[in-house]
DNA sequence: GTCTATATATCGATAGAC
DNA sequence: GTCTATCGATATATAGAC
């Protein structure tokens, strides 16, 4: 493999350092909360002097805001699968799988979001009122359509969505409790498979989801 | 009504002030997290000078620990209903009702617990490893017995418990998000009834719970 | 048991040399 | 773009008069 040794441009340096800082910040904010996190700890974890953080992100809050925004966008993307599906078995099943996988691979992000919402969303309230509201209304329409088409029981679509969010995110947000109850060991691959199957099985049966005719 | 005007003893004063402080602390810790909470804010909310907090609770952490302990004991008590029930319809139904009612009446406590667990339980890890572990094992045994008796499908009892916790506590921990998606209005009485019914209906049907013969 | 004043530590943020 | 030194604000915690 031949690599080009073009020196890093200012833009490259900026992008790389911002990435380092954002990754470290997500972990620290998840572990300690906004108030408990310190710029010093984030700097240490990113391997940079504290002053450099303020060079790239003017304030602690602006850094935090970018962390939360990134998480929110990831979640919205993971839900595209919802609309294209022919029915609840495929749509909700794939959505549960996708959200469980985020909880497994990206637990810190889920925790930062949970903490932000628990504290009454001081930084991203505007996202709740606009993007999340519109997304939720759209997905409730999809569920209502499935109900009208006889593909599932007439459940309240709002509380079904809450149950999906709660159940899948629980494996990230309460991962430490789950690990403790698992004898102090992280969930194994097989246990994650069992968790996904349990969640999908109970919820899909609970809403009377019927497989699509051409499934 | 005749009241006895015995002057308050030192013990009475202590009990009353500790109660004032603990109630204020629970709210402040829930709203701001441990790191974001300040002794000054707790003192203001309790109507006492800040120095008095340190008279009753030597450190911020000792005050926080008592808040978390109180919540944990409340939750354990709310689950007594589990064992006496003849089957999952009565037992899990009543447990869901009880936990939803706690989420409604006592949301701050649920948030403090969630925050503590999300931050890897720095203060109450011993409770997770002893009391919660034993409680969980006992309740899984109950569920296994119901399965053996043919009263419900052979679901994984551990993931069923996680689903119960996640779904019910979501209405407290993410109450702000739910309120925002409800047009900025808190859930009405009727909406709480609908939420409880949705959760019970989906989960009980999802695990194939069959009513007891003499129910 | 109460309260004002203050000690001590630490945080976010910045100045300024390199 | 980097880094040391430091400012100013604010936090926990305590001392000591009442």
XYZ file of N, CA and C (backbone and C1' of nucleotides) in Angstrom, chain B residues 10 17 49 51-52 55-56, chain C residues 1-7:
70
model
N -35.757 17.783 70.642
C -34.657 17.839 69.675
C -34.838 16.769 68.612
N -36.696 18.393 60.174
C -35.757 19.060 59.270
C -35.121 18.082 58.291
N -30.936 27.674 56.047
C -29.614 28.146 55.646
C -28.738 26.969 55.232
N -25.767 26.192 55.882
C -24.945 25.564 56.922
C -25.726 24.481 57.664
N -27.034 24.637 57.755
C -27.819 23.648 58.487
C -27.831 22.292 57.791
N -25.101 20.463 59.009
C -25.286 20.032 60.398
C -25.994 18.670 60.430
N -26.999 18.484 59.549
C -27.755 17.226 59.555
C -27.113 16.148 58.694
P -30.365 18.770 67.298
O -30.412 20.367 67.288
C -31.591 21.021 67.710
C -31.541 22.434 67.249
C -31.230 22.637 65.762
O -32.225 23.465 65.197
C -29.827 24.002 67.083
P -32.196 24.038 63.719
O -31.459 25.441 63.825
C -32.120 26.514 64.491
C -31.366 27.801 64.251
C -31.145 28.138 62.773
O -31.702 29.412 62.513
C -29.131 28.374 64.020
P -31.877 29.906 60.992
O -30.561 30.764 60.752
C -30.292 31.869 61.612
C -28.875 32.360 61.399
C -28.499 32.607 59.924
O -28.146 33.964 59.774
C -26.785 31.458 61.091
P -28.042 34.592 58.287
O -26.643 35.381 58.356
C -26.321 36.152 59.507
C -24.825 36.316 59.613
C -24.132 36.783 58.329
O -23.220 37.826 58.643
C -23.128 34.801 59.138
P -22.403 38.614 57.480
O -20.942 37.980 57.576
C -20.369 37.760 58.845
C -19.106 36.923 58.680
C -18.278 37.283 57.449
O -16.918 37.441 57.823
C -18.757 34.954 57.467
P -15.833 37.840 56.656
O -15.124 36.439 56.404
C -14.856 35.596 57.529
C -14.385 34.244 57.056
C -13.417 34.281 55.866
O -12.334 33.424 56.150
C -15.107 32.728 55.481
P -10.858 33.769 55.630
O -10.168 32.339 55.577
C -10.325 31.465 56.694
C -10.461 30.022 56.198
C -9.411 29.625 55.155
O -8.876 28.354 55.509
C -11.574 29.143 54.358
